[in-house]
Amino acid sequence: MTRTAITENAAEGMEAVPAESTRPAPRRSPWIWLTVLTLLAVLAYTLPLGKWLLLLSRYVEGLGAWGPAAFALIYAVTTVLLVPGTILTGAAGMIFDPWVGILSASAGSTLGAGLSFLIGRTLAREAVEEWVRKRPKFRAVDEAVGRESWKIVFLLRLSPLFPFNFLNYAFGLTRVRFRTYLTASLLGILPGTAIYVLGGSAAAEVVRRSRFDWSLLVGVIAVVLGTLWAALAAARALGKEE
């Protein structure tokens, strides 16, 4: 029932230029993220996102019982196209009841992750290899995946340090089996999906009833805290793998 309302070993050359190989990243990283956030803010301000979400909501609701499945397919396509899923995941909470939204968004992101993986492993392999080759952080993933495939995929899905959509393609170059990748991805993205869906549901409740549902807030806080704990655990585990 719906309602209207988001490795190759890098040691070569490190001995020759140890300071230069490690200093640039910390200085550039904050500016990169600031630039990305600024661009997202500009896009959110200039693009008619609200109108698009309203059209999507009406379209999905018009499909009745098929709405969640259609939403999942739309989500999967946007994932393959490298569109950030935050907005659609939040929209799932605005359009559907929380549990339906979580299931639909999770199914869509997992399907999109699987399609991107297969594309990265076959059709776009050369392009993905070139992209990964320039990023030591992603090259190191292959080494870790070779040792503990399921664990590493799961932890990387919990960690916010690796961009979800690009990582889908990068995993296609690793030795992880498709079934292992898909299962670990599904379980790893559930906490983050729940956060955005519950947040979208809370926002829709405010708009629809002009009042705030505190029970949803408690749920969001609980999931956020749980995800933060999981992300820290993921960072520690990945640090050990390195």
Short mmCIF file of C-alpha atoms in Angstrom, two decimals:
data_model
loop_
_atom_site.label_atom_id
_atom_site.label_comp_id
_atom_site.label_asym_id
_atom_site.label_seq_id
_atom_site.Cartn_x
_atom_site.Cartn_y
_atom_site.Cartn_z
CA MET A 1 0.00 0.00 0.00
CA THR A 2 1.55 3.32 -1.06
CA ARG A 3 1.31 6.99 -0.29
CA THR A 4 2.45 10.06 -2.26
CA ALA A 5 4.89 12.62 -1.03
CA ILE A 6 16.98 8.90 -2.54
CA THR A 7 46.59 -5.39 -6.11
CA GLU A 8 48.80 -4.55 -8.03
CA ASN A 9 51.48 -3.88 -5.47
CA ALA A 10 52.03 -0.18 -5.12
CA ALA A 11 55.37 -0.57 -3.39
CA GLU A 12 57.29 0.08 -6.60
CA GLY A 13 58.56 3.59 -6.36
CA MET A 14 57.39 4.16 -2.80
CA GLU A 15 60.93 3.89 -1.52
CA ALA A 16 62.05 6.49 -4.00
CA VAL A 17 59.33 9.03 -3.23
CA PRO A 18 57.77 8.06 0.11
CA ALA A 19 56.66 11.55 1.10
CA GLU A 20 55.23 12.50 -2.31
CA SER A 21 53.23 9.26 -2.63
CA THR A 22 51.39 9.74 0.65
CA ARG A 23 51.00 13.50 1.18
CA PRO A 24 48.81 14.62 -1.74
CA ALA A 25 45.75 12.47 -0.91
CA PRO A 26 44.98 13.99 2.51
CA ARG A 27 45.29 17.51 1.08
CA ARG A 28 43.13 16.86 -1.98
CA SER A 29 40.46 14.72 -0.40
CA PRO A 30 38.59 17.45 1.54
CA TRP A 31 38.52 19.70 -1.52
CA ILE A 32 37.26 16.85 -3.69
CA TRP A 33 34.40 16.13 -1.31
CA LEU A 34 33.63 19.84 -0.96
CA THR A 35 33.46 20.16 -4.74
CA VAL A 36 31.18 17.14 -5.03
CA LEU A 37 28.85 18.43 -2.31
CA THR A 38 28.77 21.87 -3.95
CA LEU A 39 27.88 20.37 -7.33
CA LEU A 40 25.15 18.26 -5.74
CA ALA A 41 23.75 21.33 -4.00
CA VAL A 42 23.73 23.28 -7.29
CA LEU A 43 22.01 20.42 -9.09
CA ALA A 44 19.44 20.06 -6.33
CA TYR A 45 18.71 23.79 -6.57
CA THR A 46 18.60 24.07 -10.37
CA LEU A 47 17.00 20.77 -11.38
CA PRO A 48 13.28 20.18 -10.79
CA LEU A 49 13.94 17.21 -8.51
CA GLY A 50 10.73 17.74 -6.58
CA LYS A 51 8.68 17.67 -9.77
CA TRP A 52 10.46 14.54 -10.99
CA LEU A 53 9.89 12.76 -7.69
CA LEU A 54 6.23 13.71 -7.78
CA LEU A 55 5.89 12.32 -11.31
CA LEU A 56 7.69 9.14 -10.27
CA SER A 57 5.45 8.79 -7.25
CA ARG A 58 2.28 9.17 -9.30
CA TYR A 59 3.53 6.75 -11.94
CA VAL A 60 4.50 4.08 -9.41
CA GLU A 61 1.28 4.45 -7.42
CA GLY A 62 -0.73 4.15 -10.62
CA LEU A 63 0.73 0.68 -11.14
CA GLY A 64 -0.86 -0.61 -7.96
CA ALA A 65 0.67 -3.86 -6.71
CA TRP A 66 3.31 -3.69 -9.46
CA GLY A 67 4.57 -0.35 -8.18
CA PRO A 68 7.39 -1.66 -5.95
CA ALA A 69 8.69 -3.91 -8.74
CA ALA A 70 8.65 -1.04 -11.24
CA PHE A 71 10.45 1.19 -8.77
CA ALA A 72 13.12 -1.50 -8.26
CA LEU A 73 13.68 -1.73 -12.03
CA ILE A 74 13.99 2.05 -12.34
CA TYR A 75 16.45 2.03 -9.44
CA ALA A 76 18.51 -0.71 -11.10
CA VAL A 77 18.80 1.25 -14.36
CA THR A 78 19.91 4.43 -12.58
CA THR A 79 22.52 2.41 -10.68
CA VAL A 80 24.01 1.10 -13.93
CA LEU A 81 24.05 4.68 -15.24
CA LEU A 82 26.06 5.77 -12.16
CA VAL A 83 23.27 7.99 -10.83
CA PRO A 84 23.68 8.37 -7.03
CA GLY A 85 20.99 6.34 -5.32
CA THR A 86 20.54 8.53 -2.24
CA ILE A 87 17.61 10.49 -3.66
CA LEU A 88 15.78 7.44 -4.98
CA THR A 89 16.30 5.57 -1.73
CA GLY A 90 14.79 8.44 0.21
CA ALA A 91 11.98 8.62 -2.34
CA ALA A 92 11.17 4.98 -1.64
CA GLY A 93 10.32 5.99 1.91
CA MET A 94 8.11 8.82 0.66
CA ILE A 95 6.24 6.68 -1.86
CA PHE A 96 5.88 3.38 -0.01
CA ASP A 97 5.36 2.17 3.51
CA PRO A 98 8.78 1.82 5.21
CA TRP A 99 9.12 -1.96 4.90
CA VAL A 100 7.98 -1.97 1.28
CA GLY A 101 10.34 0.92 0.54
CA ILE A 102 13.31 -0.88 2.09
CA LEU A 103 12.58 -4.07 0.15
CA SER A 104 12.02 -2.25 -3.15
CA ALA A 105 15.10 -0.02 -2.88
CA SER A 106 17.29 -2.93 -1.74
CA ALA A 107 16.09 -5.10 -4.62
CA GLY A 108 16.74 -2.30 -7.11
CA SER A 109 20.21 -1.44 -5.84
CA THR A 110 21.20 -5.11 -5.67
CA LEU A 111 19.93 -5.77 -9.20
CA GLY A 112 21.77 -2.69 -10.45
CA ALA A 113 24.92 -3.78 -8.63
CA GLY A 114 24.72 -7.19 -10.27
CA LEU A 115 24.23 -5.75 -13.76
CA SER A 116 27.13 -3.31 -13.29
CA PHE A 117 29.33 -6.17 -12.07
CA LEU A 118 28.60 -8.23 -15.18
CA ILE A 119 29.16 -5.24 -17.47
CA GLY A 120 32.46 -4.49 -15.75
CA ARG A 121 33.56 -8.10 -16.12
CA THR A 122 32.60 -8.39 -19.80
CA LEU A 123 31.48 -5.53 -22.05
CA ALA A 124 33.28 -2.60 -20.40
CA ARG A 125 36.26 -4.47 -19.00
CA GLU A 126 38.95 -2.38 -20.72
CA ALA A 127 37.41 0.93 -19.67
CA VAL A 128 36.97 -0.23 -16.07
CA GLU A 129 40.52 -1.60 -15.96
CA GLU A 130 41.86 1.78 -17.08
CA TRP A 131 39.79 3.58 -14.42
CA VAL A 132 40.87 1.21 -11.64
CA ARG A 133 44.53 1.26 -12.70
CA LYS A 134 44.75 4.95 -11.79
CA ARG A 135 43.36 4.40 -8.29
CA PRO A 136 45.58 2.44 -5.87
CA LYS A 137 42.74 2.17 -3.35
CA PHE A 138 40.69 0.15 -5.82
CA ARG A 139 43.67 -1.89 -6.97
CA ALA A 140 44.20 -2.96 -3.36
CA VAL A 141 40.64 -4.27 -3.22
CA ASP A 142 41.50 -7.13 -5.58
CA GLU A 143 44.21 -8.36 -3.22
CA ALA A 144 41.84 -8.37 -0.26
CA VAL A 145 39.00 -9.98 -2.22
CA GLY A 146 41.33 -12.77 -3.28
CA ARG A 147 41.78 -13.72 0.40
CA GLU A 148 38.29 -13.30 1.86
CA SER A 149 35.77 -12.56 -0.87
CA TRP A 150 32.49 -12.49 1.06
CA LYS A 151 33.87 -10.61 4.04
CA ILE A 152 35.57 -7.90 2.00
CA VAL A 153 32.60 -7.27 -0.29
CA PHE A 154 30.30 -7.05 2.74
CA LEU A 155 32.60 -4.67 4.62
CA LEU A 156 33.11 -2.44 1.60
CA ARG A 157 29.35 -2.14 1.23
CA LEU A 158 29.14 -0.96 4.83
CA SER A 159 31.99 1.50 4.46
CA PRO A 160 31.11 4.96 3.06
CA LEU A 161 34.70 5.44 1.88
CA PHE A 162 34.10 3.61 -1.41
CA PRO A 163 31.53 4.97 -3.92
CA PHE A 164 28.82 2.34 -4.40
CA ASN A 165 28.16 2.69 -8.13
CA PHE A 166 31.80 2.77 -9.23
CA LEU A 167 32.69 -0.10 -6.92
CA ASN A 168 30.09 -2.27 -8.65
CA TYR A 169 32.09 -2.09 -11.88
CA ALA A 170 35.44 -2.45 -10.10
CA PHE A 171 34.32 -5.68 -8.43
CA GLY A 172 33.81 -7.14 -11.89
CA LEU A 173 37.59 -7.18 -12.32
CA THR A 174 38.22 -9.11 -9.11
CA ARG A 175 38.20 -12.85 -8.49
CA VAL A 176 35.00 -12.83 -6.45
CA ARG A 177 32.23 -15.15 -7.63
CA PHE A 178 29.04 -13.49 -8.81
CA ARG A 179 26.82 -15.28 -6.27
CA THR A 180 29.12 -14.35 -3.40
CA TYR A 181 29.29 -10.76 -4.59
CA LEU A 182 25.52 -10.43 -4.92
CA THR A 183 24.73 -11.95 -1.50
CA ALA A 184 27.34 -9.88 0.34
CA SER A 185 26.22 -6.73 -1.46
CA LEU A 186 22.56 -7.25 -0.55
CA LEU A 187 23.31 -7.70 3.15
CA GLY A 188 25.88 -4.90 3.21
CA ILE A 189 23.60 -2.24 1.73
CA LEU A 190 20.59 -2.96 3.96
CA PRO A 191 21.59 -0.68 6.89
CA GLY A 192 22.23 2.36 4.70
CA THR A 193 19.08 1.70 2.69
CA ALA A 194 17.03 1.55 5.88
CA ILE A 195 18.40 4.92 7.03
CA TYR A 196 17.40 6.78 3.87
CA VAL A 197 14.05 5.04 3.50
CA LEU A 198 13.08 5.77 7.11
CA GLY A 199 14.26 9.35 6.65
CA GLY A 200 12.13 9.72 3.53
CA SER A 201 9.17 8.18 5.31
CA ALA A 202 9.54 10.62 8.21
CA ALA A 203 9.67 13.56 5.79
CA ALA A 204 6.55 12.34 3.99
CA GLU A 205 4.75 11.98 7.31
CA VAL A 206 5.50 15.59 8.18
CA VAL A 207 4.20 16.80 4.81
CA ARG A 208 1.13 14.58 4.82
CA ARG A 209 -0.04 15.12 8.40
CA SER A 210 1.80 18.30 9.32
CA ARG A 211 3.22 16.53 12.33
CA PHE A 212 6.38 14.63 13.13
CA ASP A 213 6.34 10.89 13.82
CA TRP A 214 8.77 10.41 16.70
CA SER A 215 8.73 6.64 16.36
CA LEU A 216 10.27 6.99 12.90
CA LEU A 217 12.93 9.31 14.31
CA VAL A 218 13.84 6.71 16.93
CA GLY A 219 14.10 4.12 14.18
CA VAL A 220 16.33 6.35 12.06
CA ILE A 221 18.63 7.11 15.01
CA ALA A 222 18.90 3.43 15.90
CA VAL A 223 19.80 2.44 12.34
CA VAL A 224 22.26 5.35 12.00
CA LEU A 225 24.07 4.35 15.19
CA GLY A 226 24.16 0.73 14.10
CA THR A 227 25.52 1.67 10.68
CA LEU A 228 28.19 3.94 12.17
CA TRP A 229 29.31 1.09 14.39
CA ALA A 230 29.37 -1.25 11.39
CA ALA A 231 31.30 1.29 9.29
CA LEU A 232 33.94 1.66 12.02
CA ALA A 233 34.21 -2.11 12.26
CA ALA A 234 34.58 -2.26 8.49
CA ALA A 235 37.33 0.37 8.52
CA ARG A 236 39.26 -1.53 11.20
CA ALA A 237 38.90 -4.83 9.37
CA LEU A 238 39.94 -3.31 6.04
CA GLY A 239 42.91 -1.70 7.75
CA LYS A 240 44.02 -5.11 8.96
CA GLU A 241 43.61 -6.52 5.47
CA GLU A 242 45.94 -3.88 4.08
#
